[in-house]
Coordinates of C-alpha atoms in Angstrom, one line a residue:
Chain A
M5 CA 0.0 0.0 0.0
D6 CA 1.0 3.6 -0.6
P7 CA 2.9 4.5 2.6
F8 CA 1.3 7.9 2.8
L9 CA -2.3 6.5 2.6
K10 CA -1.2 4.1 5.3
A11 CA 0.0 7.1 7.4
A12 CA -3.4 8.7 6.9
I13 CA -5.2 5.5 8.0
D14 CA -2.9 5.5 11.1
E15 CA -4.2 9.0 11.9
A16 CA -7.8 7.8 11.4
R17 CA -7.2 5.0 13.8
L18 CA -5.6 7.4 16.3
G19 CA -8.8 9.5 16.1
L20 CA -11.0 6.5 16.6
A21 CA -8.9 5.4 19.7
E22 CA -9.6 8.9 21.1
G23 CA -13.3 8.4 20.7
G24 CA -13.4 10.5 17.6
I25 CA -14.5 10.3 14.0
P26 CA -12.0 8.0 12.1
I27 CA -10.8 10.1 9.3
G28 CA -7.1 10.9 8.8
S29 CA -4.9 13.0 6.6
V30 CA -1.3 13.7 5.7
L31 CA 0.3 16.4 3.6
V32 CA 3.3 15.2 1.6
I33 CA 5.9 17.3 -0.1
E34 CA 8.7 15.6 -2.1
N35 CA 8.1 12.2 -0.5
E36 CA 8.1 13.6 3.0
I37 CA 5.2 14.0 5.4
V38 CA 5.1 17.6 6.5
G39 CA 1.8 17.5 8.4
R40 CA -0.5 14.9 9.9
G41 CA -4.0 15.2 11.3
H42 CA -7.3 13.7 12.1
N43 CA -10.9 14.8 12.7
R44 CA -11.2 16.7 16.0
R45 CA -15.0 17.2 16.3
V46 CA -15.3 15.1 19.4
Q47 CA -11.9 15.6 20.9
N48 CA -11.8 19.5 20.6
G49 CA -15.5 20.2 20.0
S50 CA -14.3 21.6 16.7
V51 CA -16.6 22.2 13.7
V52 CA -13.7 23.2 11.4
L53 CA -11.0 20.6 12.2
H54 CA -11.9 17.9 9.8
A55 CA -8.9 15.6 9.2
E56 CA -7.6 17.6 6.2
M57 CA -7.9 20.9 8.1
D58 CA -6.2 19.5 11.2
C59 CA -3.4 18.2 8.9
L60 CA -3.0 21.6 7.2
E61 CA -3.0 23.4 10.5
N62 CA -0.4 21.0 12.0
A63 CA 1.8 21.5 8.9
G64 CA 1.9 25.2 9.9
R65 CA 2.4 28.3 7.8
L66 CA 4.1 27.2 4.6
P67 CA 5.2 29.3 1.6
A68 CA 2.8 29.2 -1.4
A69 CA 5.4 27.4 -3.4
S70 CA 5.4 24.5 -0.9
Y71 CA 1.6 23.9 -1.1
Q72 CA 2.0 24.0 -4.9
R73 CA 4.3 21.0 -4.8
A74 CA 2.2 19.1 -2.2
T75 CA -0.1 16.1 -2.2
L76 CA -3.0 16.0 0.3
Y77 CA -4.0 12.5 1.4
S78 CA -7.2 11.8 3.1
T79 CA -8.8 8.5 4.1
L80 CA -12.2 9.9 2.9
S81 CA -13.3 12.0 0.0
P82 CA -12.8 15.7 1.1
C83 CA -16.0 17.6 1.8
D84 CA -16.8 21.1 0.4
M85 CA -14.7 22.8 3.2
C86 CA -11.7 20.6 2.9
S87 CA -11.8 20.6 -0.9
G88 CA -12.0 24.4 -0.7
A89 CA -8.9 24.5 1.6
A90 CA -7.0 22.5 -1.1
L91 CA -8.1 25.0 -3.7
L92 CA -7.3 28.0 -1.6
Y93 CA -3.7 26.8 -1.2
G94 CA -3.3 25.6 -4.7
I95 CA -2.5 22.0 -3.7
P96 CA -2.3 20.2 -7.1
R97 CA -2.9 16.6 -6.0
V98 CA -5.4 14.9 -3.7
V99 CA -5.3 11.2 -2.9
V100 CA -8.5 9.8 -1.4
G101 CA -8.8 6.6 0.5
E102 CA -12.4 6.0 -0.5
N103 CA -15.5 7.9 -1.7
Q104 CA -18.1 5.2 -1.2
T105 CA -19.4 6.2 2.2
F106 CA -19.2 10.0 1.4
Q107 CA -18.3 11.9 -1.7
G108 CA -17.2 15.5 -1.7
P109 CA -17.2 17.8 -4.8
E110 CA -14.6 15.8 -6.7
S111 CA -15.8 16.9 -10.2
Y112 CA -15.6 20.6 -9.2
V113 CA -12.2 20.1 -7.7
R114 CA -11.0 18.4 -10.9
E115 CA -12.5 21.2 -13.0
R116 CA -10.4 23.6 -11.0
G117 CA -7.3 21.7 -12.1
V118 CA -6.6 19.4 -9.1
E119 CA -5.6 15.8 -9.8
V120 CA -7.9 13.6 -7.6
T121 CA -7.0 10.0 -7.3
I122 CA -9.4 7.5 -5.6
A123 CA -7.6 4.6 -4.0
D124 CA -10.9 2.7 -3.2
D125 CA -9.2 1.2 -0.2
Q126 CA -11.2 -1.5 1.7
E127 CA -9.7 -0.6 5.1
C128 CA -10.8 3.0 4.7
I129 CA -14.3 1.8 3.6
D130 CA -14.6 -0.5 6.6
L131 CA -13.5 2.1 9.0
M132 CA -16.2 4.5 7.9
R133 CA -19.0 1.9 7.4
E134 CA -18.5 0.6 11.0
F135 CA -18.3 4.1 12.4
I136 CA -21.4 5.4 10.6
A137 CA -23.4 2.3 11.7
N138 CA -22.3 2.8 15.3
C139 CA -22.6 6.6 15.5
P140 CA -24.9 7.9 12.8
E141 CA -25.8 11.1 14.6
L142 CA -22.2 12.1 15.1
W143 CA -21.5 11.3 11.5
N144 CA -24.4 13.4 10.2
E145 CA -23.4 16.3 12.4
D146 CA -19.9 16.2 10.8
I147 CA -21.3 16.5 7.3
G148 CA -23.9 19.1 8.2
E149 CA -26.9 16.7 7.9
Chain B
M30 CA -25.6 50.2 8.3
D31 CA -26.7 46.6 8.8
P32 CA -25.8 46.0 12.5
F33 CA -24.4 42.5 11.7
L34 CA -22.0 43.8 9.1
K35 CA -21.0 46.4 11.6
A36 CA -20.3 43.6 14.1
A37 CA -18.2 41.9 11.5
I38 CA -16.2 45.1 10.9
D39 CA -15.7 45.4 14.7
E40 CA -14.2 41.9 14.6
A41 CA -11.9 43.0 11.7
R42 CA -10.7 46.0 13.7
L43 CA -10.1 43.8 16.7
G44 CA -7.9 41.6 14.6
L45 CA -6.0 44.6 13.2
A46 CA -5.4 45.9 16.7
E47 CA -3.9 42.4 17.6
G48 CA -1.5 42.8 14.6
G49 CA -3.5 40.5 12.5
I50 CA -5.3 40.5 9.1
P51 CA -8.4 42.8 9.3
I52 CA -11.2 40.4 8.3
G53 CA -14.1 39.8 10.5
S54 CA -17.2 37.6 10.5
V55 CA -20.4 36.9 12.5
L56 CA -22.9 34.1 12.3
V57 CA -26.5 35.2 12.7
I58 CA -29.6 33.1 13.5
E59 CA -33.0 34.7 13.9
N60 CA -31.5 38.2 14.4
E61 CA -29.1 37.0 17.0
I62 CA -25.3 36.8 16.7
V63 CA -24.4 33.2 17.7
G64 CA -20.7 33.4 16.8
R65 CA -18.0 36.0 16.1
G66 CA -14.5 35.6 14.7
H67 CA -11.6 37.2 12.9
N68 CA -8.6 36.0 10.9
R69 CA -6.0 34.3 13.2
R70 CA -3.1 33.7 10.9
V71 CA -0.8 36.0 12.7
Q72 CA -2.2 35.7 16.3
N73 CA -2.4 31.8 16.3
G74 CA -0.1 31.0 13.4
S75 CA -3.2 29.4 11.9
V76 CA -3.6 28.5 8.3
V77 CA -7.2 27.5 8.6
L78 CA -8.7 30.2 10.9
H79 CA -9.8 32.7 8.4
A80 CA -12.4 35.0 9.9
E81 CA -15.4 32.9 8.8
M82 CA -13.8 29.7 10.1
D83 CA -12.9 31.3 13.4
C84 CA -16.5 32.5 13.6
L85 CA -18.0 29.1 12.9
E86 CA -15.5 27.5 15.4
N87 CA -16.5 30.0 18.1
A88 CA -20.2 29.4 17.4
G89 CA -19.5 25.8 18.4
R90 CA -21.2 22.5 17.5
L91 CA -24.7 23.5 16.3
P92 CA -27.5 21.2 15.0
A93 CA -27.8 21.1 11.2
A94 CA -31.2 22.8 11.5
S95 CA -29.5 25.9 13.1
Y96 CA -27.0 26.3 10.2
Q97 CA -29.8 26.0 7.8
R98 CA -31.5 29.1 9.3
A99 CA -28.2 31.1 9.6
T100 CA -26.6 34.0 7.7
L101 CA -22.9 34.2 7.6
Y102 CA -21.5 37.7 7.5
S103 CA -17.9 38.5 6.4
T104 CA -16.2 41.8 5.7
L105 CA -14.5 40.2 2.7
S106 CA -15.7 37.8 -0.1
P107 CA -15.2 34.3 1.3
C108 CA -12.3 32.3 -0.2
D109 CA -12.6 28.7 -1.5
M110 CA -12.1 27.3 2.0
C111 CA -14.6 29.5 3.8
S112 CA -17.2 29.3 1.0
G113 CA -16.8 25.5 1.2
A114 CA -17.5 25.6 5.0
A115 CA -20.7 27.5 4.3
L116 CA -21.6 24.8 1.7
L117 CA -20.7 22.0 4.0
Y118 CA -23.1 23.2 6.7
G119 CA -25.9 24.3 4.3
I120 CA -25.8 28.0 5.4
P121 CA -28.3 29.5 3.0
R122 CA -27.3 33.2 3.1
V123 CA -23.9 34.9 3.0
V124 CA -23.5 38.7 3.3
V125 CA -20.2 40.1 2.1
G126 CA -18.8 43.5 3.0
E127 CA -16.8 43.8 -0.2
N128 CA -15.4 41.8 -3.1
Q129 CA -13.2 44.5 -4.7
T130 CA -9.9 43.6 -3.0
F131 CA -10.5 39.9 -3.2
Q132 CA -13.2 37.7 -4.8
G133 CA -14.0 34.2 -3.8
P134 CA -16.0 31.7 -5.8
E135 CA -19.3 33.6 -5.5
S136 CA -20.7 32.3 -8.8
Y137 CA -20.2 28.7 -7.7
V138 CA -21.6 29.3 -4.3
R139 CA -24.7 30.9 -5.9
E140 CA -25.0 27.9 -8.3
R141 CA -25.0 25.7 -5.2
G142 CA -28.1 27.6 -3.9
V143 CA -26.6 30.1 -1.5
E144 CA -27.9 33.7 -1.6
V145 CA -24.8 35.9 -1.7
T146 CA -25.3 39.6 -1.1
I147 CA -22.5 42.1 -1.7
A148 CA -22.8 45.2 0.5
D149 CA -19.9 47.0 -1.3
D150 CA -19.1 48.8 1.9
Q151 CA -16.4 51.5 1.8
E152 CA -15.2 50.9 5.3
C153 CA -14.5 47.2 4.4
I154 CA -12.8 48.2 1.2
D155 CA -10.6 50.8 3.0
L156 CA -9.6 48.3 5.7
M157 CA -8.3 45.8 3.2
R158 CA -6.7 48.3 0.7
E159 CA -4.7 49.8 3.5
F160 CA -3.7 46.4 4.9
I161 CA -2.7 45.0 1.6
A162 CA -0.6 48.1 0.8
N163 CA 1.1 47.8 4.2
C164 CA 1.6 44.0 4.4
P165 CA 1.4 42.5 0.9
E166 CA 3.4 39.4 1.8
L167 CA 1.1 38.5 4.7
W168 CA -1.9 39.1 2.5
N169 CA -0.6 36.9 -0.3
E170 CA 0.2 34.2 2.2
D171 CA -3.4 34.3 3.5
I172 CA -4.8 33.6 0.0
G173 CA -2.2 31.1 -1.0
E174 CA -0.2 33.3 -3.4

């Protein structure tokens, strides 16, 4: 498996162990992980720290040129907010663990010039299927439903 | 002036007084401000706490039905990330102080069903013009350029 997707899954599992929503993300520049994060809705009471946002926040203030060489990994298809964050910073590549349990605005993100790759990873699918079955209200809250 | 846009401008001025980027935001539900925020790039070293995001974070975890009755005010046209946050939570109305110094994806947000109103407020324009002239590098960093 892609070691960076594996690192994002490790983040998702860390979040699950904390009692949180199991979505993880890493930001990669030139084969190096420069930021890691996972969904913090439960842990921090946060409505903005989805996994990708937490990852970007943990990567810190980077020059525009760094984002423009980066790849954002997420275990789950990025929602409107997280997709928008990738667009804001001009991140050219997004690698998605799976988009079967939730699908963000992938077509729009592609139209805006971002390369979006769907790994269709069974471990990512299983993580979300189990979580959604166990905690449907928390999941709906996280996607504004 | 719309008292809620005035409250967003007060937030922008608070941010400026802290040495930050002068963009402010409030979230309004049934004529009541339920969250206030301003850009925290400088103050918190944050890459995700644009004014609108800080405002949503400060409003806390709300039921989906609350967002769906809300209006998000911002002194400046929301960027891709902040527009995406409004879309994620199904906020149906966005009131923008100005879109002359920066314009986010307003057409796309409207296509997605959000009512976007541009106040074209001179105080908002002056705040950003002066800031961008004084701190162009910080401003460019904030919009990923």
